[in-house]
Amino acid sequence: MQTKANTKKDLSFEDFKTEVLNDYHIAVTSRECSLLGRREVLTGKAKFGIFGDGKEVPQLAMAKAFKNGDFRSGYYRDQTFMMAIGELTIQQFFSGLYANTDLAEEPMSAGRQMGGHFATHSLDANGNWKNLTKQKNSSADISPTAGQMPRLLGLAQASKIYRNVKGIDTTNFSVEGNEVAWGTIGNASTSEGLFFETINAAGVLQVPMVISVWDDDYGISVHARHQTTKENISEILKGFQRDKTSKGYEILRVKGWDYANLMATYEEAAKIAREEHVPVLIHVNELTQPQGHSTSGSHERYKDKDRLNWEAKNDCNVKMREWLIENNIATDEELLTIEKSIKKDVRDAKKLAWTSYLKPALSERAELTTLLKTVANSSPNKVFIEKLANELADISEPSRKDSASAARRALRYVIAESTAEKQHLIDWIDSFFAKVQPLYSSDLYNESKTAAIHIKEVKPTYDQNAEDVDARVVLRENFDYIFNKYPETLIFGEDAGKIGDVNQGLEGLQEKYGELRVADVGIREATILGQGIGMAMRGLRPIAEIQYLDYIMYALQIISDDLATLRYRTKGRQKAPLIIRTRGHRLEGIWHSGSQMGGVLNLVRGIHVLVPRNMTKAAGFYNTLLKSDEPALVVECLNGYRLKEQLPTNIGEFKTPIGVVETIKEGADITLVSYGSTLRIVQQAAKELAEVGIDAEIIDVQSLLPFDINHDIVKSVQKTNRLMVIDEDVPGGASAYILDEILNKQDAFKYLDSQPKTLAAKQHRPAYGTDGDYFSKPSTEDVFEAIYAVMHETNPSNFPKLR
């Protein structure tokens, strides 16, 4: 079903006719899929539908201009485009609608995303890069509107890096930076801040990016007059139009039903972006949405009769059909024959998709019903178990949930029995979940031998007379080594370039490695992350710097919805090994010393969250991550850059292990668990506690996601029988997460003689100044007194009440 532009200069009429009729065939096929897809949802076979009807013809034009090596970062209505580039069959379309968990049947996400969310495979089954220059590529879609825009920026910037930075192995990723990143978005979603941030950033960076705005005058049920100033996105973006004296955008406008002009417009846009590395915006207007926004409602509820009549007459497929007849390319009879054939093809493929979806569930149901009858025959509760088996057998189109539920409910009826049949049922349930659960839960992280958790620790080494330097120097020297060893690495952020970041961890490196590899960027955190995601998806190893942890909130949606879910939502067929560098904790005031760790930990499952206590540990994490292929957030201690650390002799080679804790002081009375800047306070408190006879063991978490994979903390608790988690996050934040890991996953409660405690900051953000810090976050005295209180409760005679 792939559409290919005929590249011959002298195209015969017959060749032209064949090509155009093939395009029409794809457009009609896509429309029939949308129409039948809606019916499948309304009859209950599928859960939800959101389709690309009304956008077919402009997507054909986009597909014509789209070349091998190019990337799409799009909108959940681009099914026609995916069909046109040969990456979506009719059967795959319906397999996605039914949520088939077989990647061979549903290659977009193996049923993890709703239909309309498209992806190609950048990785093979072993997790190795495919040759992306030999295929047409689609980055995996997400539902949050405009959330695809920041990633689009990075996909485009990768071409600029590949074209202009020497020494990178481009074999699988680029041909002289000629690849274009194509974005699509609905007109209403251009109201989102992520769209405007991306527009501005791409204009500044001058990257080969083409954005198509599909404009059908509505955003769900809300008309454009409530969405966009002047009801016209290209009109209000006129200021971005490039001219002879200023760089900017090329802005093009075209009607979405005008097949001939669409082809010419997209050819022009591709040429500008590909050759000149200039971003292009194509405003495709006068489009329709014949079935409304989604299967959740009907557009007749919010469109008046005049609008509905206009849409019926100006539907892009209808207009293309008229154009074919008017230009003697096909007769009405010929087109009717084509359309009739397509209806049958779509119905047949839909049936095949449904049969394939049901097949494993039917097999599992048959196996279970036989087992349940055997269990029933050996049980006093036979009548109840047989009832479950019969009810399950009567379901004409069972889901896996039906079988799982029936098996687990049946087990309750034999709870007091001890029979071989009961054990067979238990074994069936266990094996069923062992087989089926990974279909919905695998690949959140790298599960192969190349995972970061398998990279062994390499300790820093020191000369006998090792030099004490500002800790920032350790980072600077390590980054210097990284950029020299890995030409595909680059770092960018606010103040990261010319001045070498606000804490001088990159001092002098822009001058040494150039402005493309050590780069300043504007104040725009979301698209800083987007740059990193997109470039990482194309084989580069970017380090995106967010100046302070507090400001990661601007980018948290992108980290959570896009980066953290990428490997999962493609079932391991795409990856973005982006390193996010930031600094936080223990400075001054509400906006420069917050601790968002609790929120971060709950929202970014899928990336590693690393909290080194000093810059040597941080540098070791960067070295570890660059040996792996997983995304991570590294939070450096904001108040640690000017503290003294020894300069290792094996800069760039030492590695901090991920998911491994470190005992930095052994003790016998209580286990203290903390991380980052707070550890220095805990260490000081431990010294003072020793003066009153309390011997504390201190454990540095180092890595929050993943957390203590070797379960070393429980070994400490087994020795001390007491536990306290100290953290400068809000109560119930990271400290609660850590406590949950220790108690519920490591079962440390078995060894406790005292109530486990947490000590966190106050609920409010920290107030400004030294006193503000003291009365907002845990102090040495707070730690001392909290631990002393635990020991007083244990042995009041040895540790009389303090106050």
PDB file of N, CA and C in Angstrom, residues 207 209-212 249-252 268-270 272-273 278-282:
ATOM      1  N   VAL A 207      16.813  24.221  11.995  1.00  0.00           N
ATOM      2  CA  VAL A 207      16.927  22.786  11.795  1.00  0.00           C
ATOM      3  C   VAL A 207      15.935  22.322  10.730  1.00  0.00           C
ATOM      4  N   MET A 209      13.091  20.847   9.754  1.00  0.00           N
ATOM      5  CA  MET A 209      11.852  20.405  10.373  1.00  0.00           C
ATOM      6  C   MET A 209      10.684  20.940   9.566  1.00  0.00           C
ATOM      7  N   VAL A 210       9.725  20.076   9.279  1.00  0.00           N
ATOM      8  CA  VAL A 210       8.499  20.500   8.588  1.00  0.00           C
ATOM      9  C   VAL A 210       7.314  20.151   9.480  1.00  0.00           C
ATOM     10  N   ILE A 211       6.578  21.167   9.884  1.00  0.00           N
ATOM     11  CA  ILE A 211       5.389  20.959  10.720  1.00  0.00           C
ATOM     12  C   ILE A 211       4.142  21.138   9.860  1.00  0.00           C
ATOM     13  N   SER A 212       3.285  20.134   9.875  1.00  0.00           N
ATOM     14  CA  SER A 212       1.985  20.231   9.209  1.00  0.00           C
ATOM     15  C   SER A 212       0.915  20.467  10.260  1.00  0.00           C
ATOM     16  N   TYR A 249      11.394  30.993   9.527  1.00  0.00           N
ATOM     17  CA  TYR A 249      10.643  29.903   8.917  1.00  0.00           C
ATOM     18  C   TYR A 249      10.267  30.228   7.484  1.00  0.00           C
ATOM     19  N   GLU A 250      10.026  29.180   6.721  1.00  0.00           N
ATOM     20  CA  GLU A 250       9.230  29.311   5.516  1.00  0.00           C
ATOM     21  C   GLU A 250       7.822  28.873   5.903  1.00  0.00           C
ATOM     22  N   ILE A 251       6.829  29.718   5.678  1.00  0.00           N
ATOM     23  CA  ILE A 251       5.451  29.408   6.039  1.00  0.00           C
ATOM     24  C   ILE A 251       4.637  29.246   4.761  1.00  0.00           C
ATOM     25  N   LEU A 252       4.028  28.093   4.605  1.00  0.00           N
ATOM     26  CA  LEU A 252       3.260  27.765   3.406  1.00  0.00           C
ATOM     27  C   LEU A 252       1.815  27.458   3.805  1.00  0.00           C
ATOM     28  N   GLU A 268       8.006  21.316  -2.218  1.00  0.00           N
ATOM     29  CA  GLU A 268       8.745  22.558  -1.938  1.00  0.00           C
ATOM     30  C   GLU A 268       9.254  22.577  -0.498  1.00  0.00           C
ATOM     31  N   ALA A 269       8.391  22.197   0.441  1.00  0.00           N
ATOM     32  CA  ALA A 269       8.781  22.207   1.854  1.00  0.00           C
ATOM     33  C   ALA A 269       9.945  21.256   2.109  1.00  0.00           C
ATOM     34  N   ALA A 270       9.883  20.076   1.527  1.00  0.00           N
ATOM     35  CA  ALA A 270      10.952  19.095   1.722  1.00  0.00           C
ATOM     36  C   ALA A 270      12.273  19.605   1.177  1.00  0.00           C
ATOM     37  N   ILE A 272      13.307  22.732   0.793  1.00  0.00           N
ATOM     38  CA  ILE A 272      13.840  23.805   1.647  1.00  0.00           C
ATOM     39  C   ILE A 272      14.458  23.229   2.911  1.00  0.00           C
ATOM     40  N   ALA A 273      13.724  22.350   3.581  1.00  0.00           N
ATOM     41  CA  ALA A 273      14.211  21.799   4.848  1.00  0.00           C
ATOM     42  C   ALA A 273      15.428  20.912   4.636  1.00  0.00           C
ATOM     43  N   VAL A 278      16.295  24.706   6.952  1.00  0.00           N
ATOM     44  CA  VAL A 278      15.395  25.778   7.375  1.00  0.00           C
ATOM     45  C   VAL A 278      14.074  25.133   7.779  1.00  0.00           C
ATOM     46  N   PRO A 279      13.515  25.486   8.946  1.00  0.00           N
ATOM     47  CA  PRO A 279      12.224  24.912   9.336  1.00  0.00           C
ATOM     48  C   PRO A 279      11.089  25.472   8.482  1.00  0.00           C
ATOM     49  N   VAL A 280      10.091  24.634   8.260  1.00  0.00           N
ATOM     50  CA  VAL A 280       8.947  25.000   7.424  1.00  0.00           C
ATOM     51  C   VAL A 280       7.668  24.669   8.174  1.00  0.00           C
ATOM     52  N   LEU A 281       6.716  25.579   8.127  1.00  0.00           N
ATOM     53  CA  LEU A 281       5.381  25.315   8.661  1.00  0.00           C
ATOM     54  C   LEU A 281       4.392  25.296   7.506  1.00  0.00           C
ATOM     55  N   ILE A 282       3.646  24.205   7.394  1.00  0.00           N
ATOM     56  CA  ILE A 282       2.599  24.101   6.373  1.00  0.00           C
ATOM     57  C   ILE A 282       1.247  24.134   7.069  1.00  0.00           C
TER      58      ILE A 282
END
